[in-house]
Amino acid sequence: MSGHDGGMSSRDSVQIPDDRDFGAFRAQCESEQGWSLTYSKGGVGVWVQLLEPERALHKIKCRMECRDVPAETLYDVLHDIEYRKKWDTNVIETFDIGRLTANSDVGYYAWRCPKPLKNRDVVTLRSWLPMGSDYIIMNYSVKHPKYPPRKDMVRAVSIQTGYLIEGTGAKSCTITYLAQVDPKGSLPKWVVNKSSQFLAPKAMKKMYKACLKYPEWKQKHDPHFKPWLFPEQSRLPALALSELSLQHADSLENIDESSLAESKEDRGEGSDEDSLT
């Protein structure tokens, strides 16, 4: 049904992930083989696996220890789309499209890329699995007829992206973020370096701060509304799998941004271009 390497790319139709897929994703999160450590500081580690160096196609994995954040709070924060609009400064637009099952839906997410790259967006099938004090949320790209690629964005492809949350105590947890996204096109090498050494750690720290503030925010914003825990609360229209089709990377337009230099005003610390060859 799915690839033995834990990827969903070997599917030939849109399917909802099963236990084997979740297990394979967890194994990838925990695996060390083939990964290069590119950042390790302040409880955050980042690893990269270069797949096609000539167009900077890579997998990225980030792990962060979260003190004073219970696993279930982090799980809520990752699901809560209204709260994401408050803390995720990369988001341009995000919304849920429809519900497939009690633990899967389809959503849209558009994000800002480092200048001067074009911004990207994705339509993904997301599914989630609570396992006691551990949780997995993962997604992969699908096509929905009402949300074709837009003129002002580059439609990227999530081959497989997700989070593994592991409870390490009553008020602590570890999160692993794993992403294999085809950004559609040839990216300059500095993007991989900047992503792994600056943008990813920054995003993880921002998420951590958002988790600390979430209980107070949620008290004032529909505190009992958590459809990811209580599916009967869902206000989303029901979707049938037959409405979706696989989003193959090779059917989308490729753009060549490989020669673009990083914007001077956008350079942050840690964007050393030569540290990853």
XYZ file of C-alpha atoms in Angstrom:
277
model
C 0.000 0.000 0.000
C 2.778 2.430 0.770
C 6.508 2.408 0.264
C 8.754 0.501 2.643
C 10.853 3.631 3.089
C 7.942 5.277 4.848
C 7.080 7.489 1.877
C 3.551 7.781 0.559
C 4.816 8.367 -2.973
C 4.326 4.797 -4.151
C 0.540 5.009 -3.852
C -1.389 4.958 -7.091
C -4.582 6.471 -5.673
C -5.500 8.751 -2.788
C -5.774 6.714 0.380
C -6.062 7.488 4.052
C -2.902 6.387 5.886
C -3.165 3.200 7.916
C -1.272 1.958 10.980
C 1.588 0.778 8.807
C 2.019 4.266 7.335
C 2.023 5.864 10.777
C 4.558 3.266 11.951
C 6.802 3.927 8.949
C 6.623 7.670 9.565
C 7.578 7.180 13.212
C 10.519 4.975 12.177
C 11.767 7.734 9.836
C 11.495 10.282 12.649
C 13.584 8.059 14.922
C 16.113 6.901 12.306
C 19.616 8.374 12.229
C 20.940 6.601 9.152
C 21.624 8.865 6.179
C 20.973 12.114 8.039
C 23.552 14.908 8.513
C 23.291 17.053 11.636
C 23.363 20.716 10.557
C 22.255 22.513 13.736
C 22.324 21.709 17.444
C 21.690 24.416 19.992
C 19.360 25.178 22.888
C 17.451 21.894 22.822
C 16.848 22.065 19.044
C 18.513 19.720 16.514
C 18.191 19.845 12.719
C 19.214 17.120 10.269
C 19.228 17.178 6.467
C 19.226 14.432 3.857
C 20.109 15.672 0.360
C 18.173 13.751 -2.287
C 18.924 15.706 -5.466
C 21.691 18.208 -4.676
C 21.579 19.728 -8.160
C 18.126 21.175 -7.468
C 18.431 21.349 -3.681
C 15.723 18.719 -3.142
C 16.067 17.499 0.426
C 14.395 16.061 3.479
C 14.644 18.008 6.713
C 14.128 16.789 10.261
C 13.945 18.988 13.360
C 13.685 17.856 16.948
C 12.972 20.043 19.960
C 12.656 19.369 23.661
C 9.694 21.248 25.133
C 9.806 21.931 28.846
C 6.605 23.118 30.563
C 4.522 21.990 27.566
C 2.420 18.821 27.906
C 2.216 16.653 24.767
C -1.544 17.228 24.486
C -1.063 21.037 24.429
C 1.423 20.800 21.562
C -0.988 18.488 19.731
C -3.783 21.060 20.150
C -1.555 23.901 18.920
C -0.623 22.035 15.734
C -4.298 21.347 15.008
C -5.792 24.723 15.918
C -6.009 26.597 12.626
C -7.326 29.811 14.204
C -4.412 29.935 16.623
C -1.923 29.204 13.824
C -2.957 32.432 12.140
C -1.810 34.243 15.297
C 1.642 32.697 15.778
C 2.789 31.391 12.398
C 4.310 34.468 10.770
C 5.116 32.524 7.572
C 1.470 31.804 6.843
C -0.148 33.812 4.049
C -3.439 31.925 4.074
C -4.653 28.659 5.551
C -8.049 26.976 5.755
C -9.689 23.571 6.036
C -11.423 22.328 2.885
C -13.343 19.284 4.081
C -13.491 16.259 6.350
C -12.753 12.719 5.142
C -12.995 10.668 8.355
C -12.894 11.268 12.112
C -9.109 11.549 11.899
C -8.418 12.923 8.415
C -9.217 16.052 6.440
C -8.016 18.148 3.506
C -6.591 21.639 3.886
C -4.882 24.513 2.110
C -1.712 26.259 3.312
C 0.225 29.093 1.645
C 3.509 30.376 3.057
C 6.118 33.052 2.563
C 9.450 31.916 1.155
C 12.762 33.701 1.720
C 13.120 36.633 -0.678
C 13.475 36.769 -3.649
C 11.848 33.321 -4.106
C 8.190 33.048 -5.064
C 5.772 32.072 -2.316
C 4.504 28.484 -2.208
C 1.227 26.763 -1.412
C -0.019 23.190 -0.940
C -3.276 21.266 -0.759
C -2.806 18.290 1.534
C -4.585 15.296 2.981
C -3.837 15.347 6.714
C -4.337 12.513 9.150
C -3.599 12.129 12.824
C -3.201 9.388 15.380
C -3.170 9.769 19.183
C -1.236 6.949 20.904
C -1.506 7.518 24.657
C 0.979 10.283 25.460
C 2.365 10.250 21.889
C 0.764 11.711 18.778
C 1.414 11.767 15.035
C 0.056 14.296 12.537
C 1.126 13.844 8.921
C 0.151 14.971 5.450
C 0.791 14.500 1.759
C -0.293 16.493 -1.297
C -3.520 15.840 -3.158
C -5.410 17.564 -5.959
C -8.834 19.063 -5.317
C -10.786 20.354 -8.361
C -11.849 23.575 -6.594
C -8.306 24.529 -5.558
C -6.064 24.404 -8.647
C -2.621 26.098 -8.686
C -2.822 29.894 -8.403
C -1.100 32.458 -10.612
C 0.519 34.263 -7.677
C 1.972 31.135 -6.009
C 4.100 28.136 -6.900
C 2.193 24.948 -6.067
C 4.604 22.808 -4.050
C 4.214 19.104 -3.316
C 4.350 17.586 0.143
C 5.653 14.083 -0.507
C 5.386 13.458 3.206
C 5.439 15.954 6.044
C 4.477 15.553 9.647
C 5.043 15.738 13.368
C 5.760 13.111 15.995
C 5.024 14.317 19.532
C 6.344 12.175 22.378
C 5.321 12.848 25.964
C 8.352 12.778 28.256
C 6.565 13.743 31.480
C 3.330 15.298 32.752
C 4.446 18.719 31.537
C 7.135 18.013 28.957
C 7.456 16.495 25.516
C 9.681 16.182 22.474
C 8.544 17.107 18.982
C 10.082 15.819 15.753
C 9.158 17.564 12.511
C 9.955 15.677 9.316
C 9.408 17.165 5.877
C 9.967 16.006 2.359
C 8.541 18.709 0.151
C 9.213 19.179 -3.547
C 9.265 22.990 -3.839
C 8.778 22.640 -7.608
C 11.809 23.967 -9.280
C 15.519 24.287 -8.820
C 16.376 26.215 -5.703
C 19.674 27.910 -4.956
C 21.945 26.069 -2.513
C 21.670 28.813 0.086
C 18.016 27.889 0.622
C 18.875 24.476 2.104
C 21.460 26.066 4.363
C 19.188 28.864 5.452
C 16.269 26.481 6.037
C 18.269 24.048 8.123
C 20.417 26.472 10.076
C 18.153 29.448 10.556
C 14.532 29.160 9.432
C 13.739 25.713 10.877
C 15.184 26.378 14.365
C 13.469 29.784 14.400
C 10.120 28.208 13.466
C 10.491 25.550 16.183
C 11.228 28.166 18.843
C 8.249 30.224 17.708
C 6.038 27.133 17.989
C 7.347 26.494 21.505
C 6.493 30.052 22.608
C 3.058 29.648 21.042
C 2.509 26.471 23.105
C 3.297 28.307 26.345
C 0.657 30.943 25.544
C -1.991 28.603 24.109
C -3.920 27.598 27.280
C -4.578 31.259 28.115
C -5.531 32.114 24.505
C -7.818 29.093 24.170
C -9.715 30.032 27.343
C -10.912 33.146 25.511
C -11.506 31.568 22.084
C -14.103 28.810 21.912
C -12.398 26.829 24.733
C -14.437 23.654 24.251
C -14.156 23.549 20.452
C -11.543 20.919 19.569
C -12.852 18.902 16.611
C -9.525 17.054 16.339
C -10.374 15.485 19.718
C -14.169 15.498 19.348
C -14.990 14.776 15.680
C -18.704 15.329 16.274
C -17.870 19.053 16.684
C -16.548 19.329 13.132
C -18.187 22.048 11.040
C -16.422 20.965 7.848
C -18.337 19.605 4.848
C -17.857 15.887 4.246
C -15.492 15.021 1.393
C -15.329 11.752 -0.510
C -11.944 10.275 -1.439
C -13.222 10.071 -5.015
C -13.186 13.892 -5.187
C -9.413 13.869 -4.734
C -6.570 12.711 -6.927
C -2.850 12.322 -6.384
C -0.687 15.389 -6.923
C 2.288 14.153 -8.895
C 5.241 16.502 -8.749
C 6.086 16.063 -12.417
C 2.678 17.334 -13.552
C 3.330 20.787 -12.093
C 5.319 23.594 -13.650
C 8.983 23.693 -12.672
C 10.548 27.079 -12.160
C 14.267 27.715 -12.071
C 15.250 29.942 -9.168
C 18.679 28.363 -8.707
C 20.610 31.498 -9.687
C 18.738 33.857 -7.363
C 20.854 35.462 -4.663
C 19.549 35.931 -1.161
C 18.077 39.385 -0.477
C 20.441 41.504 1.592
C 17.692 42.719 3.921
C 16.447 39.189 4.402
C 19.736 37.748 5.606
C 19.495 36.468 9.118
C 22.074 35.006 11.399
C 23.018 31.479 10.495
C 22.640 31.952 6.758
C 26.264 31.065 6.114
C 26.170 29.794 2.570
C 29.264 27.641 2.678
C 28.608 25.500 5.699
C 26.672 22.824 3.794
C 28.207 21.572 0.580
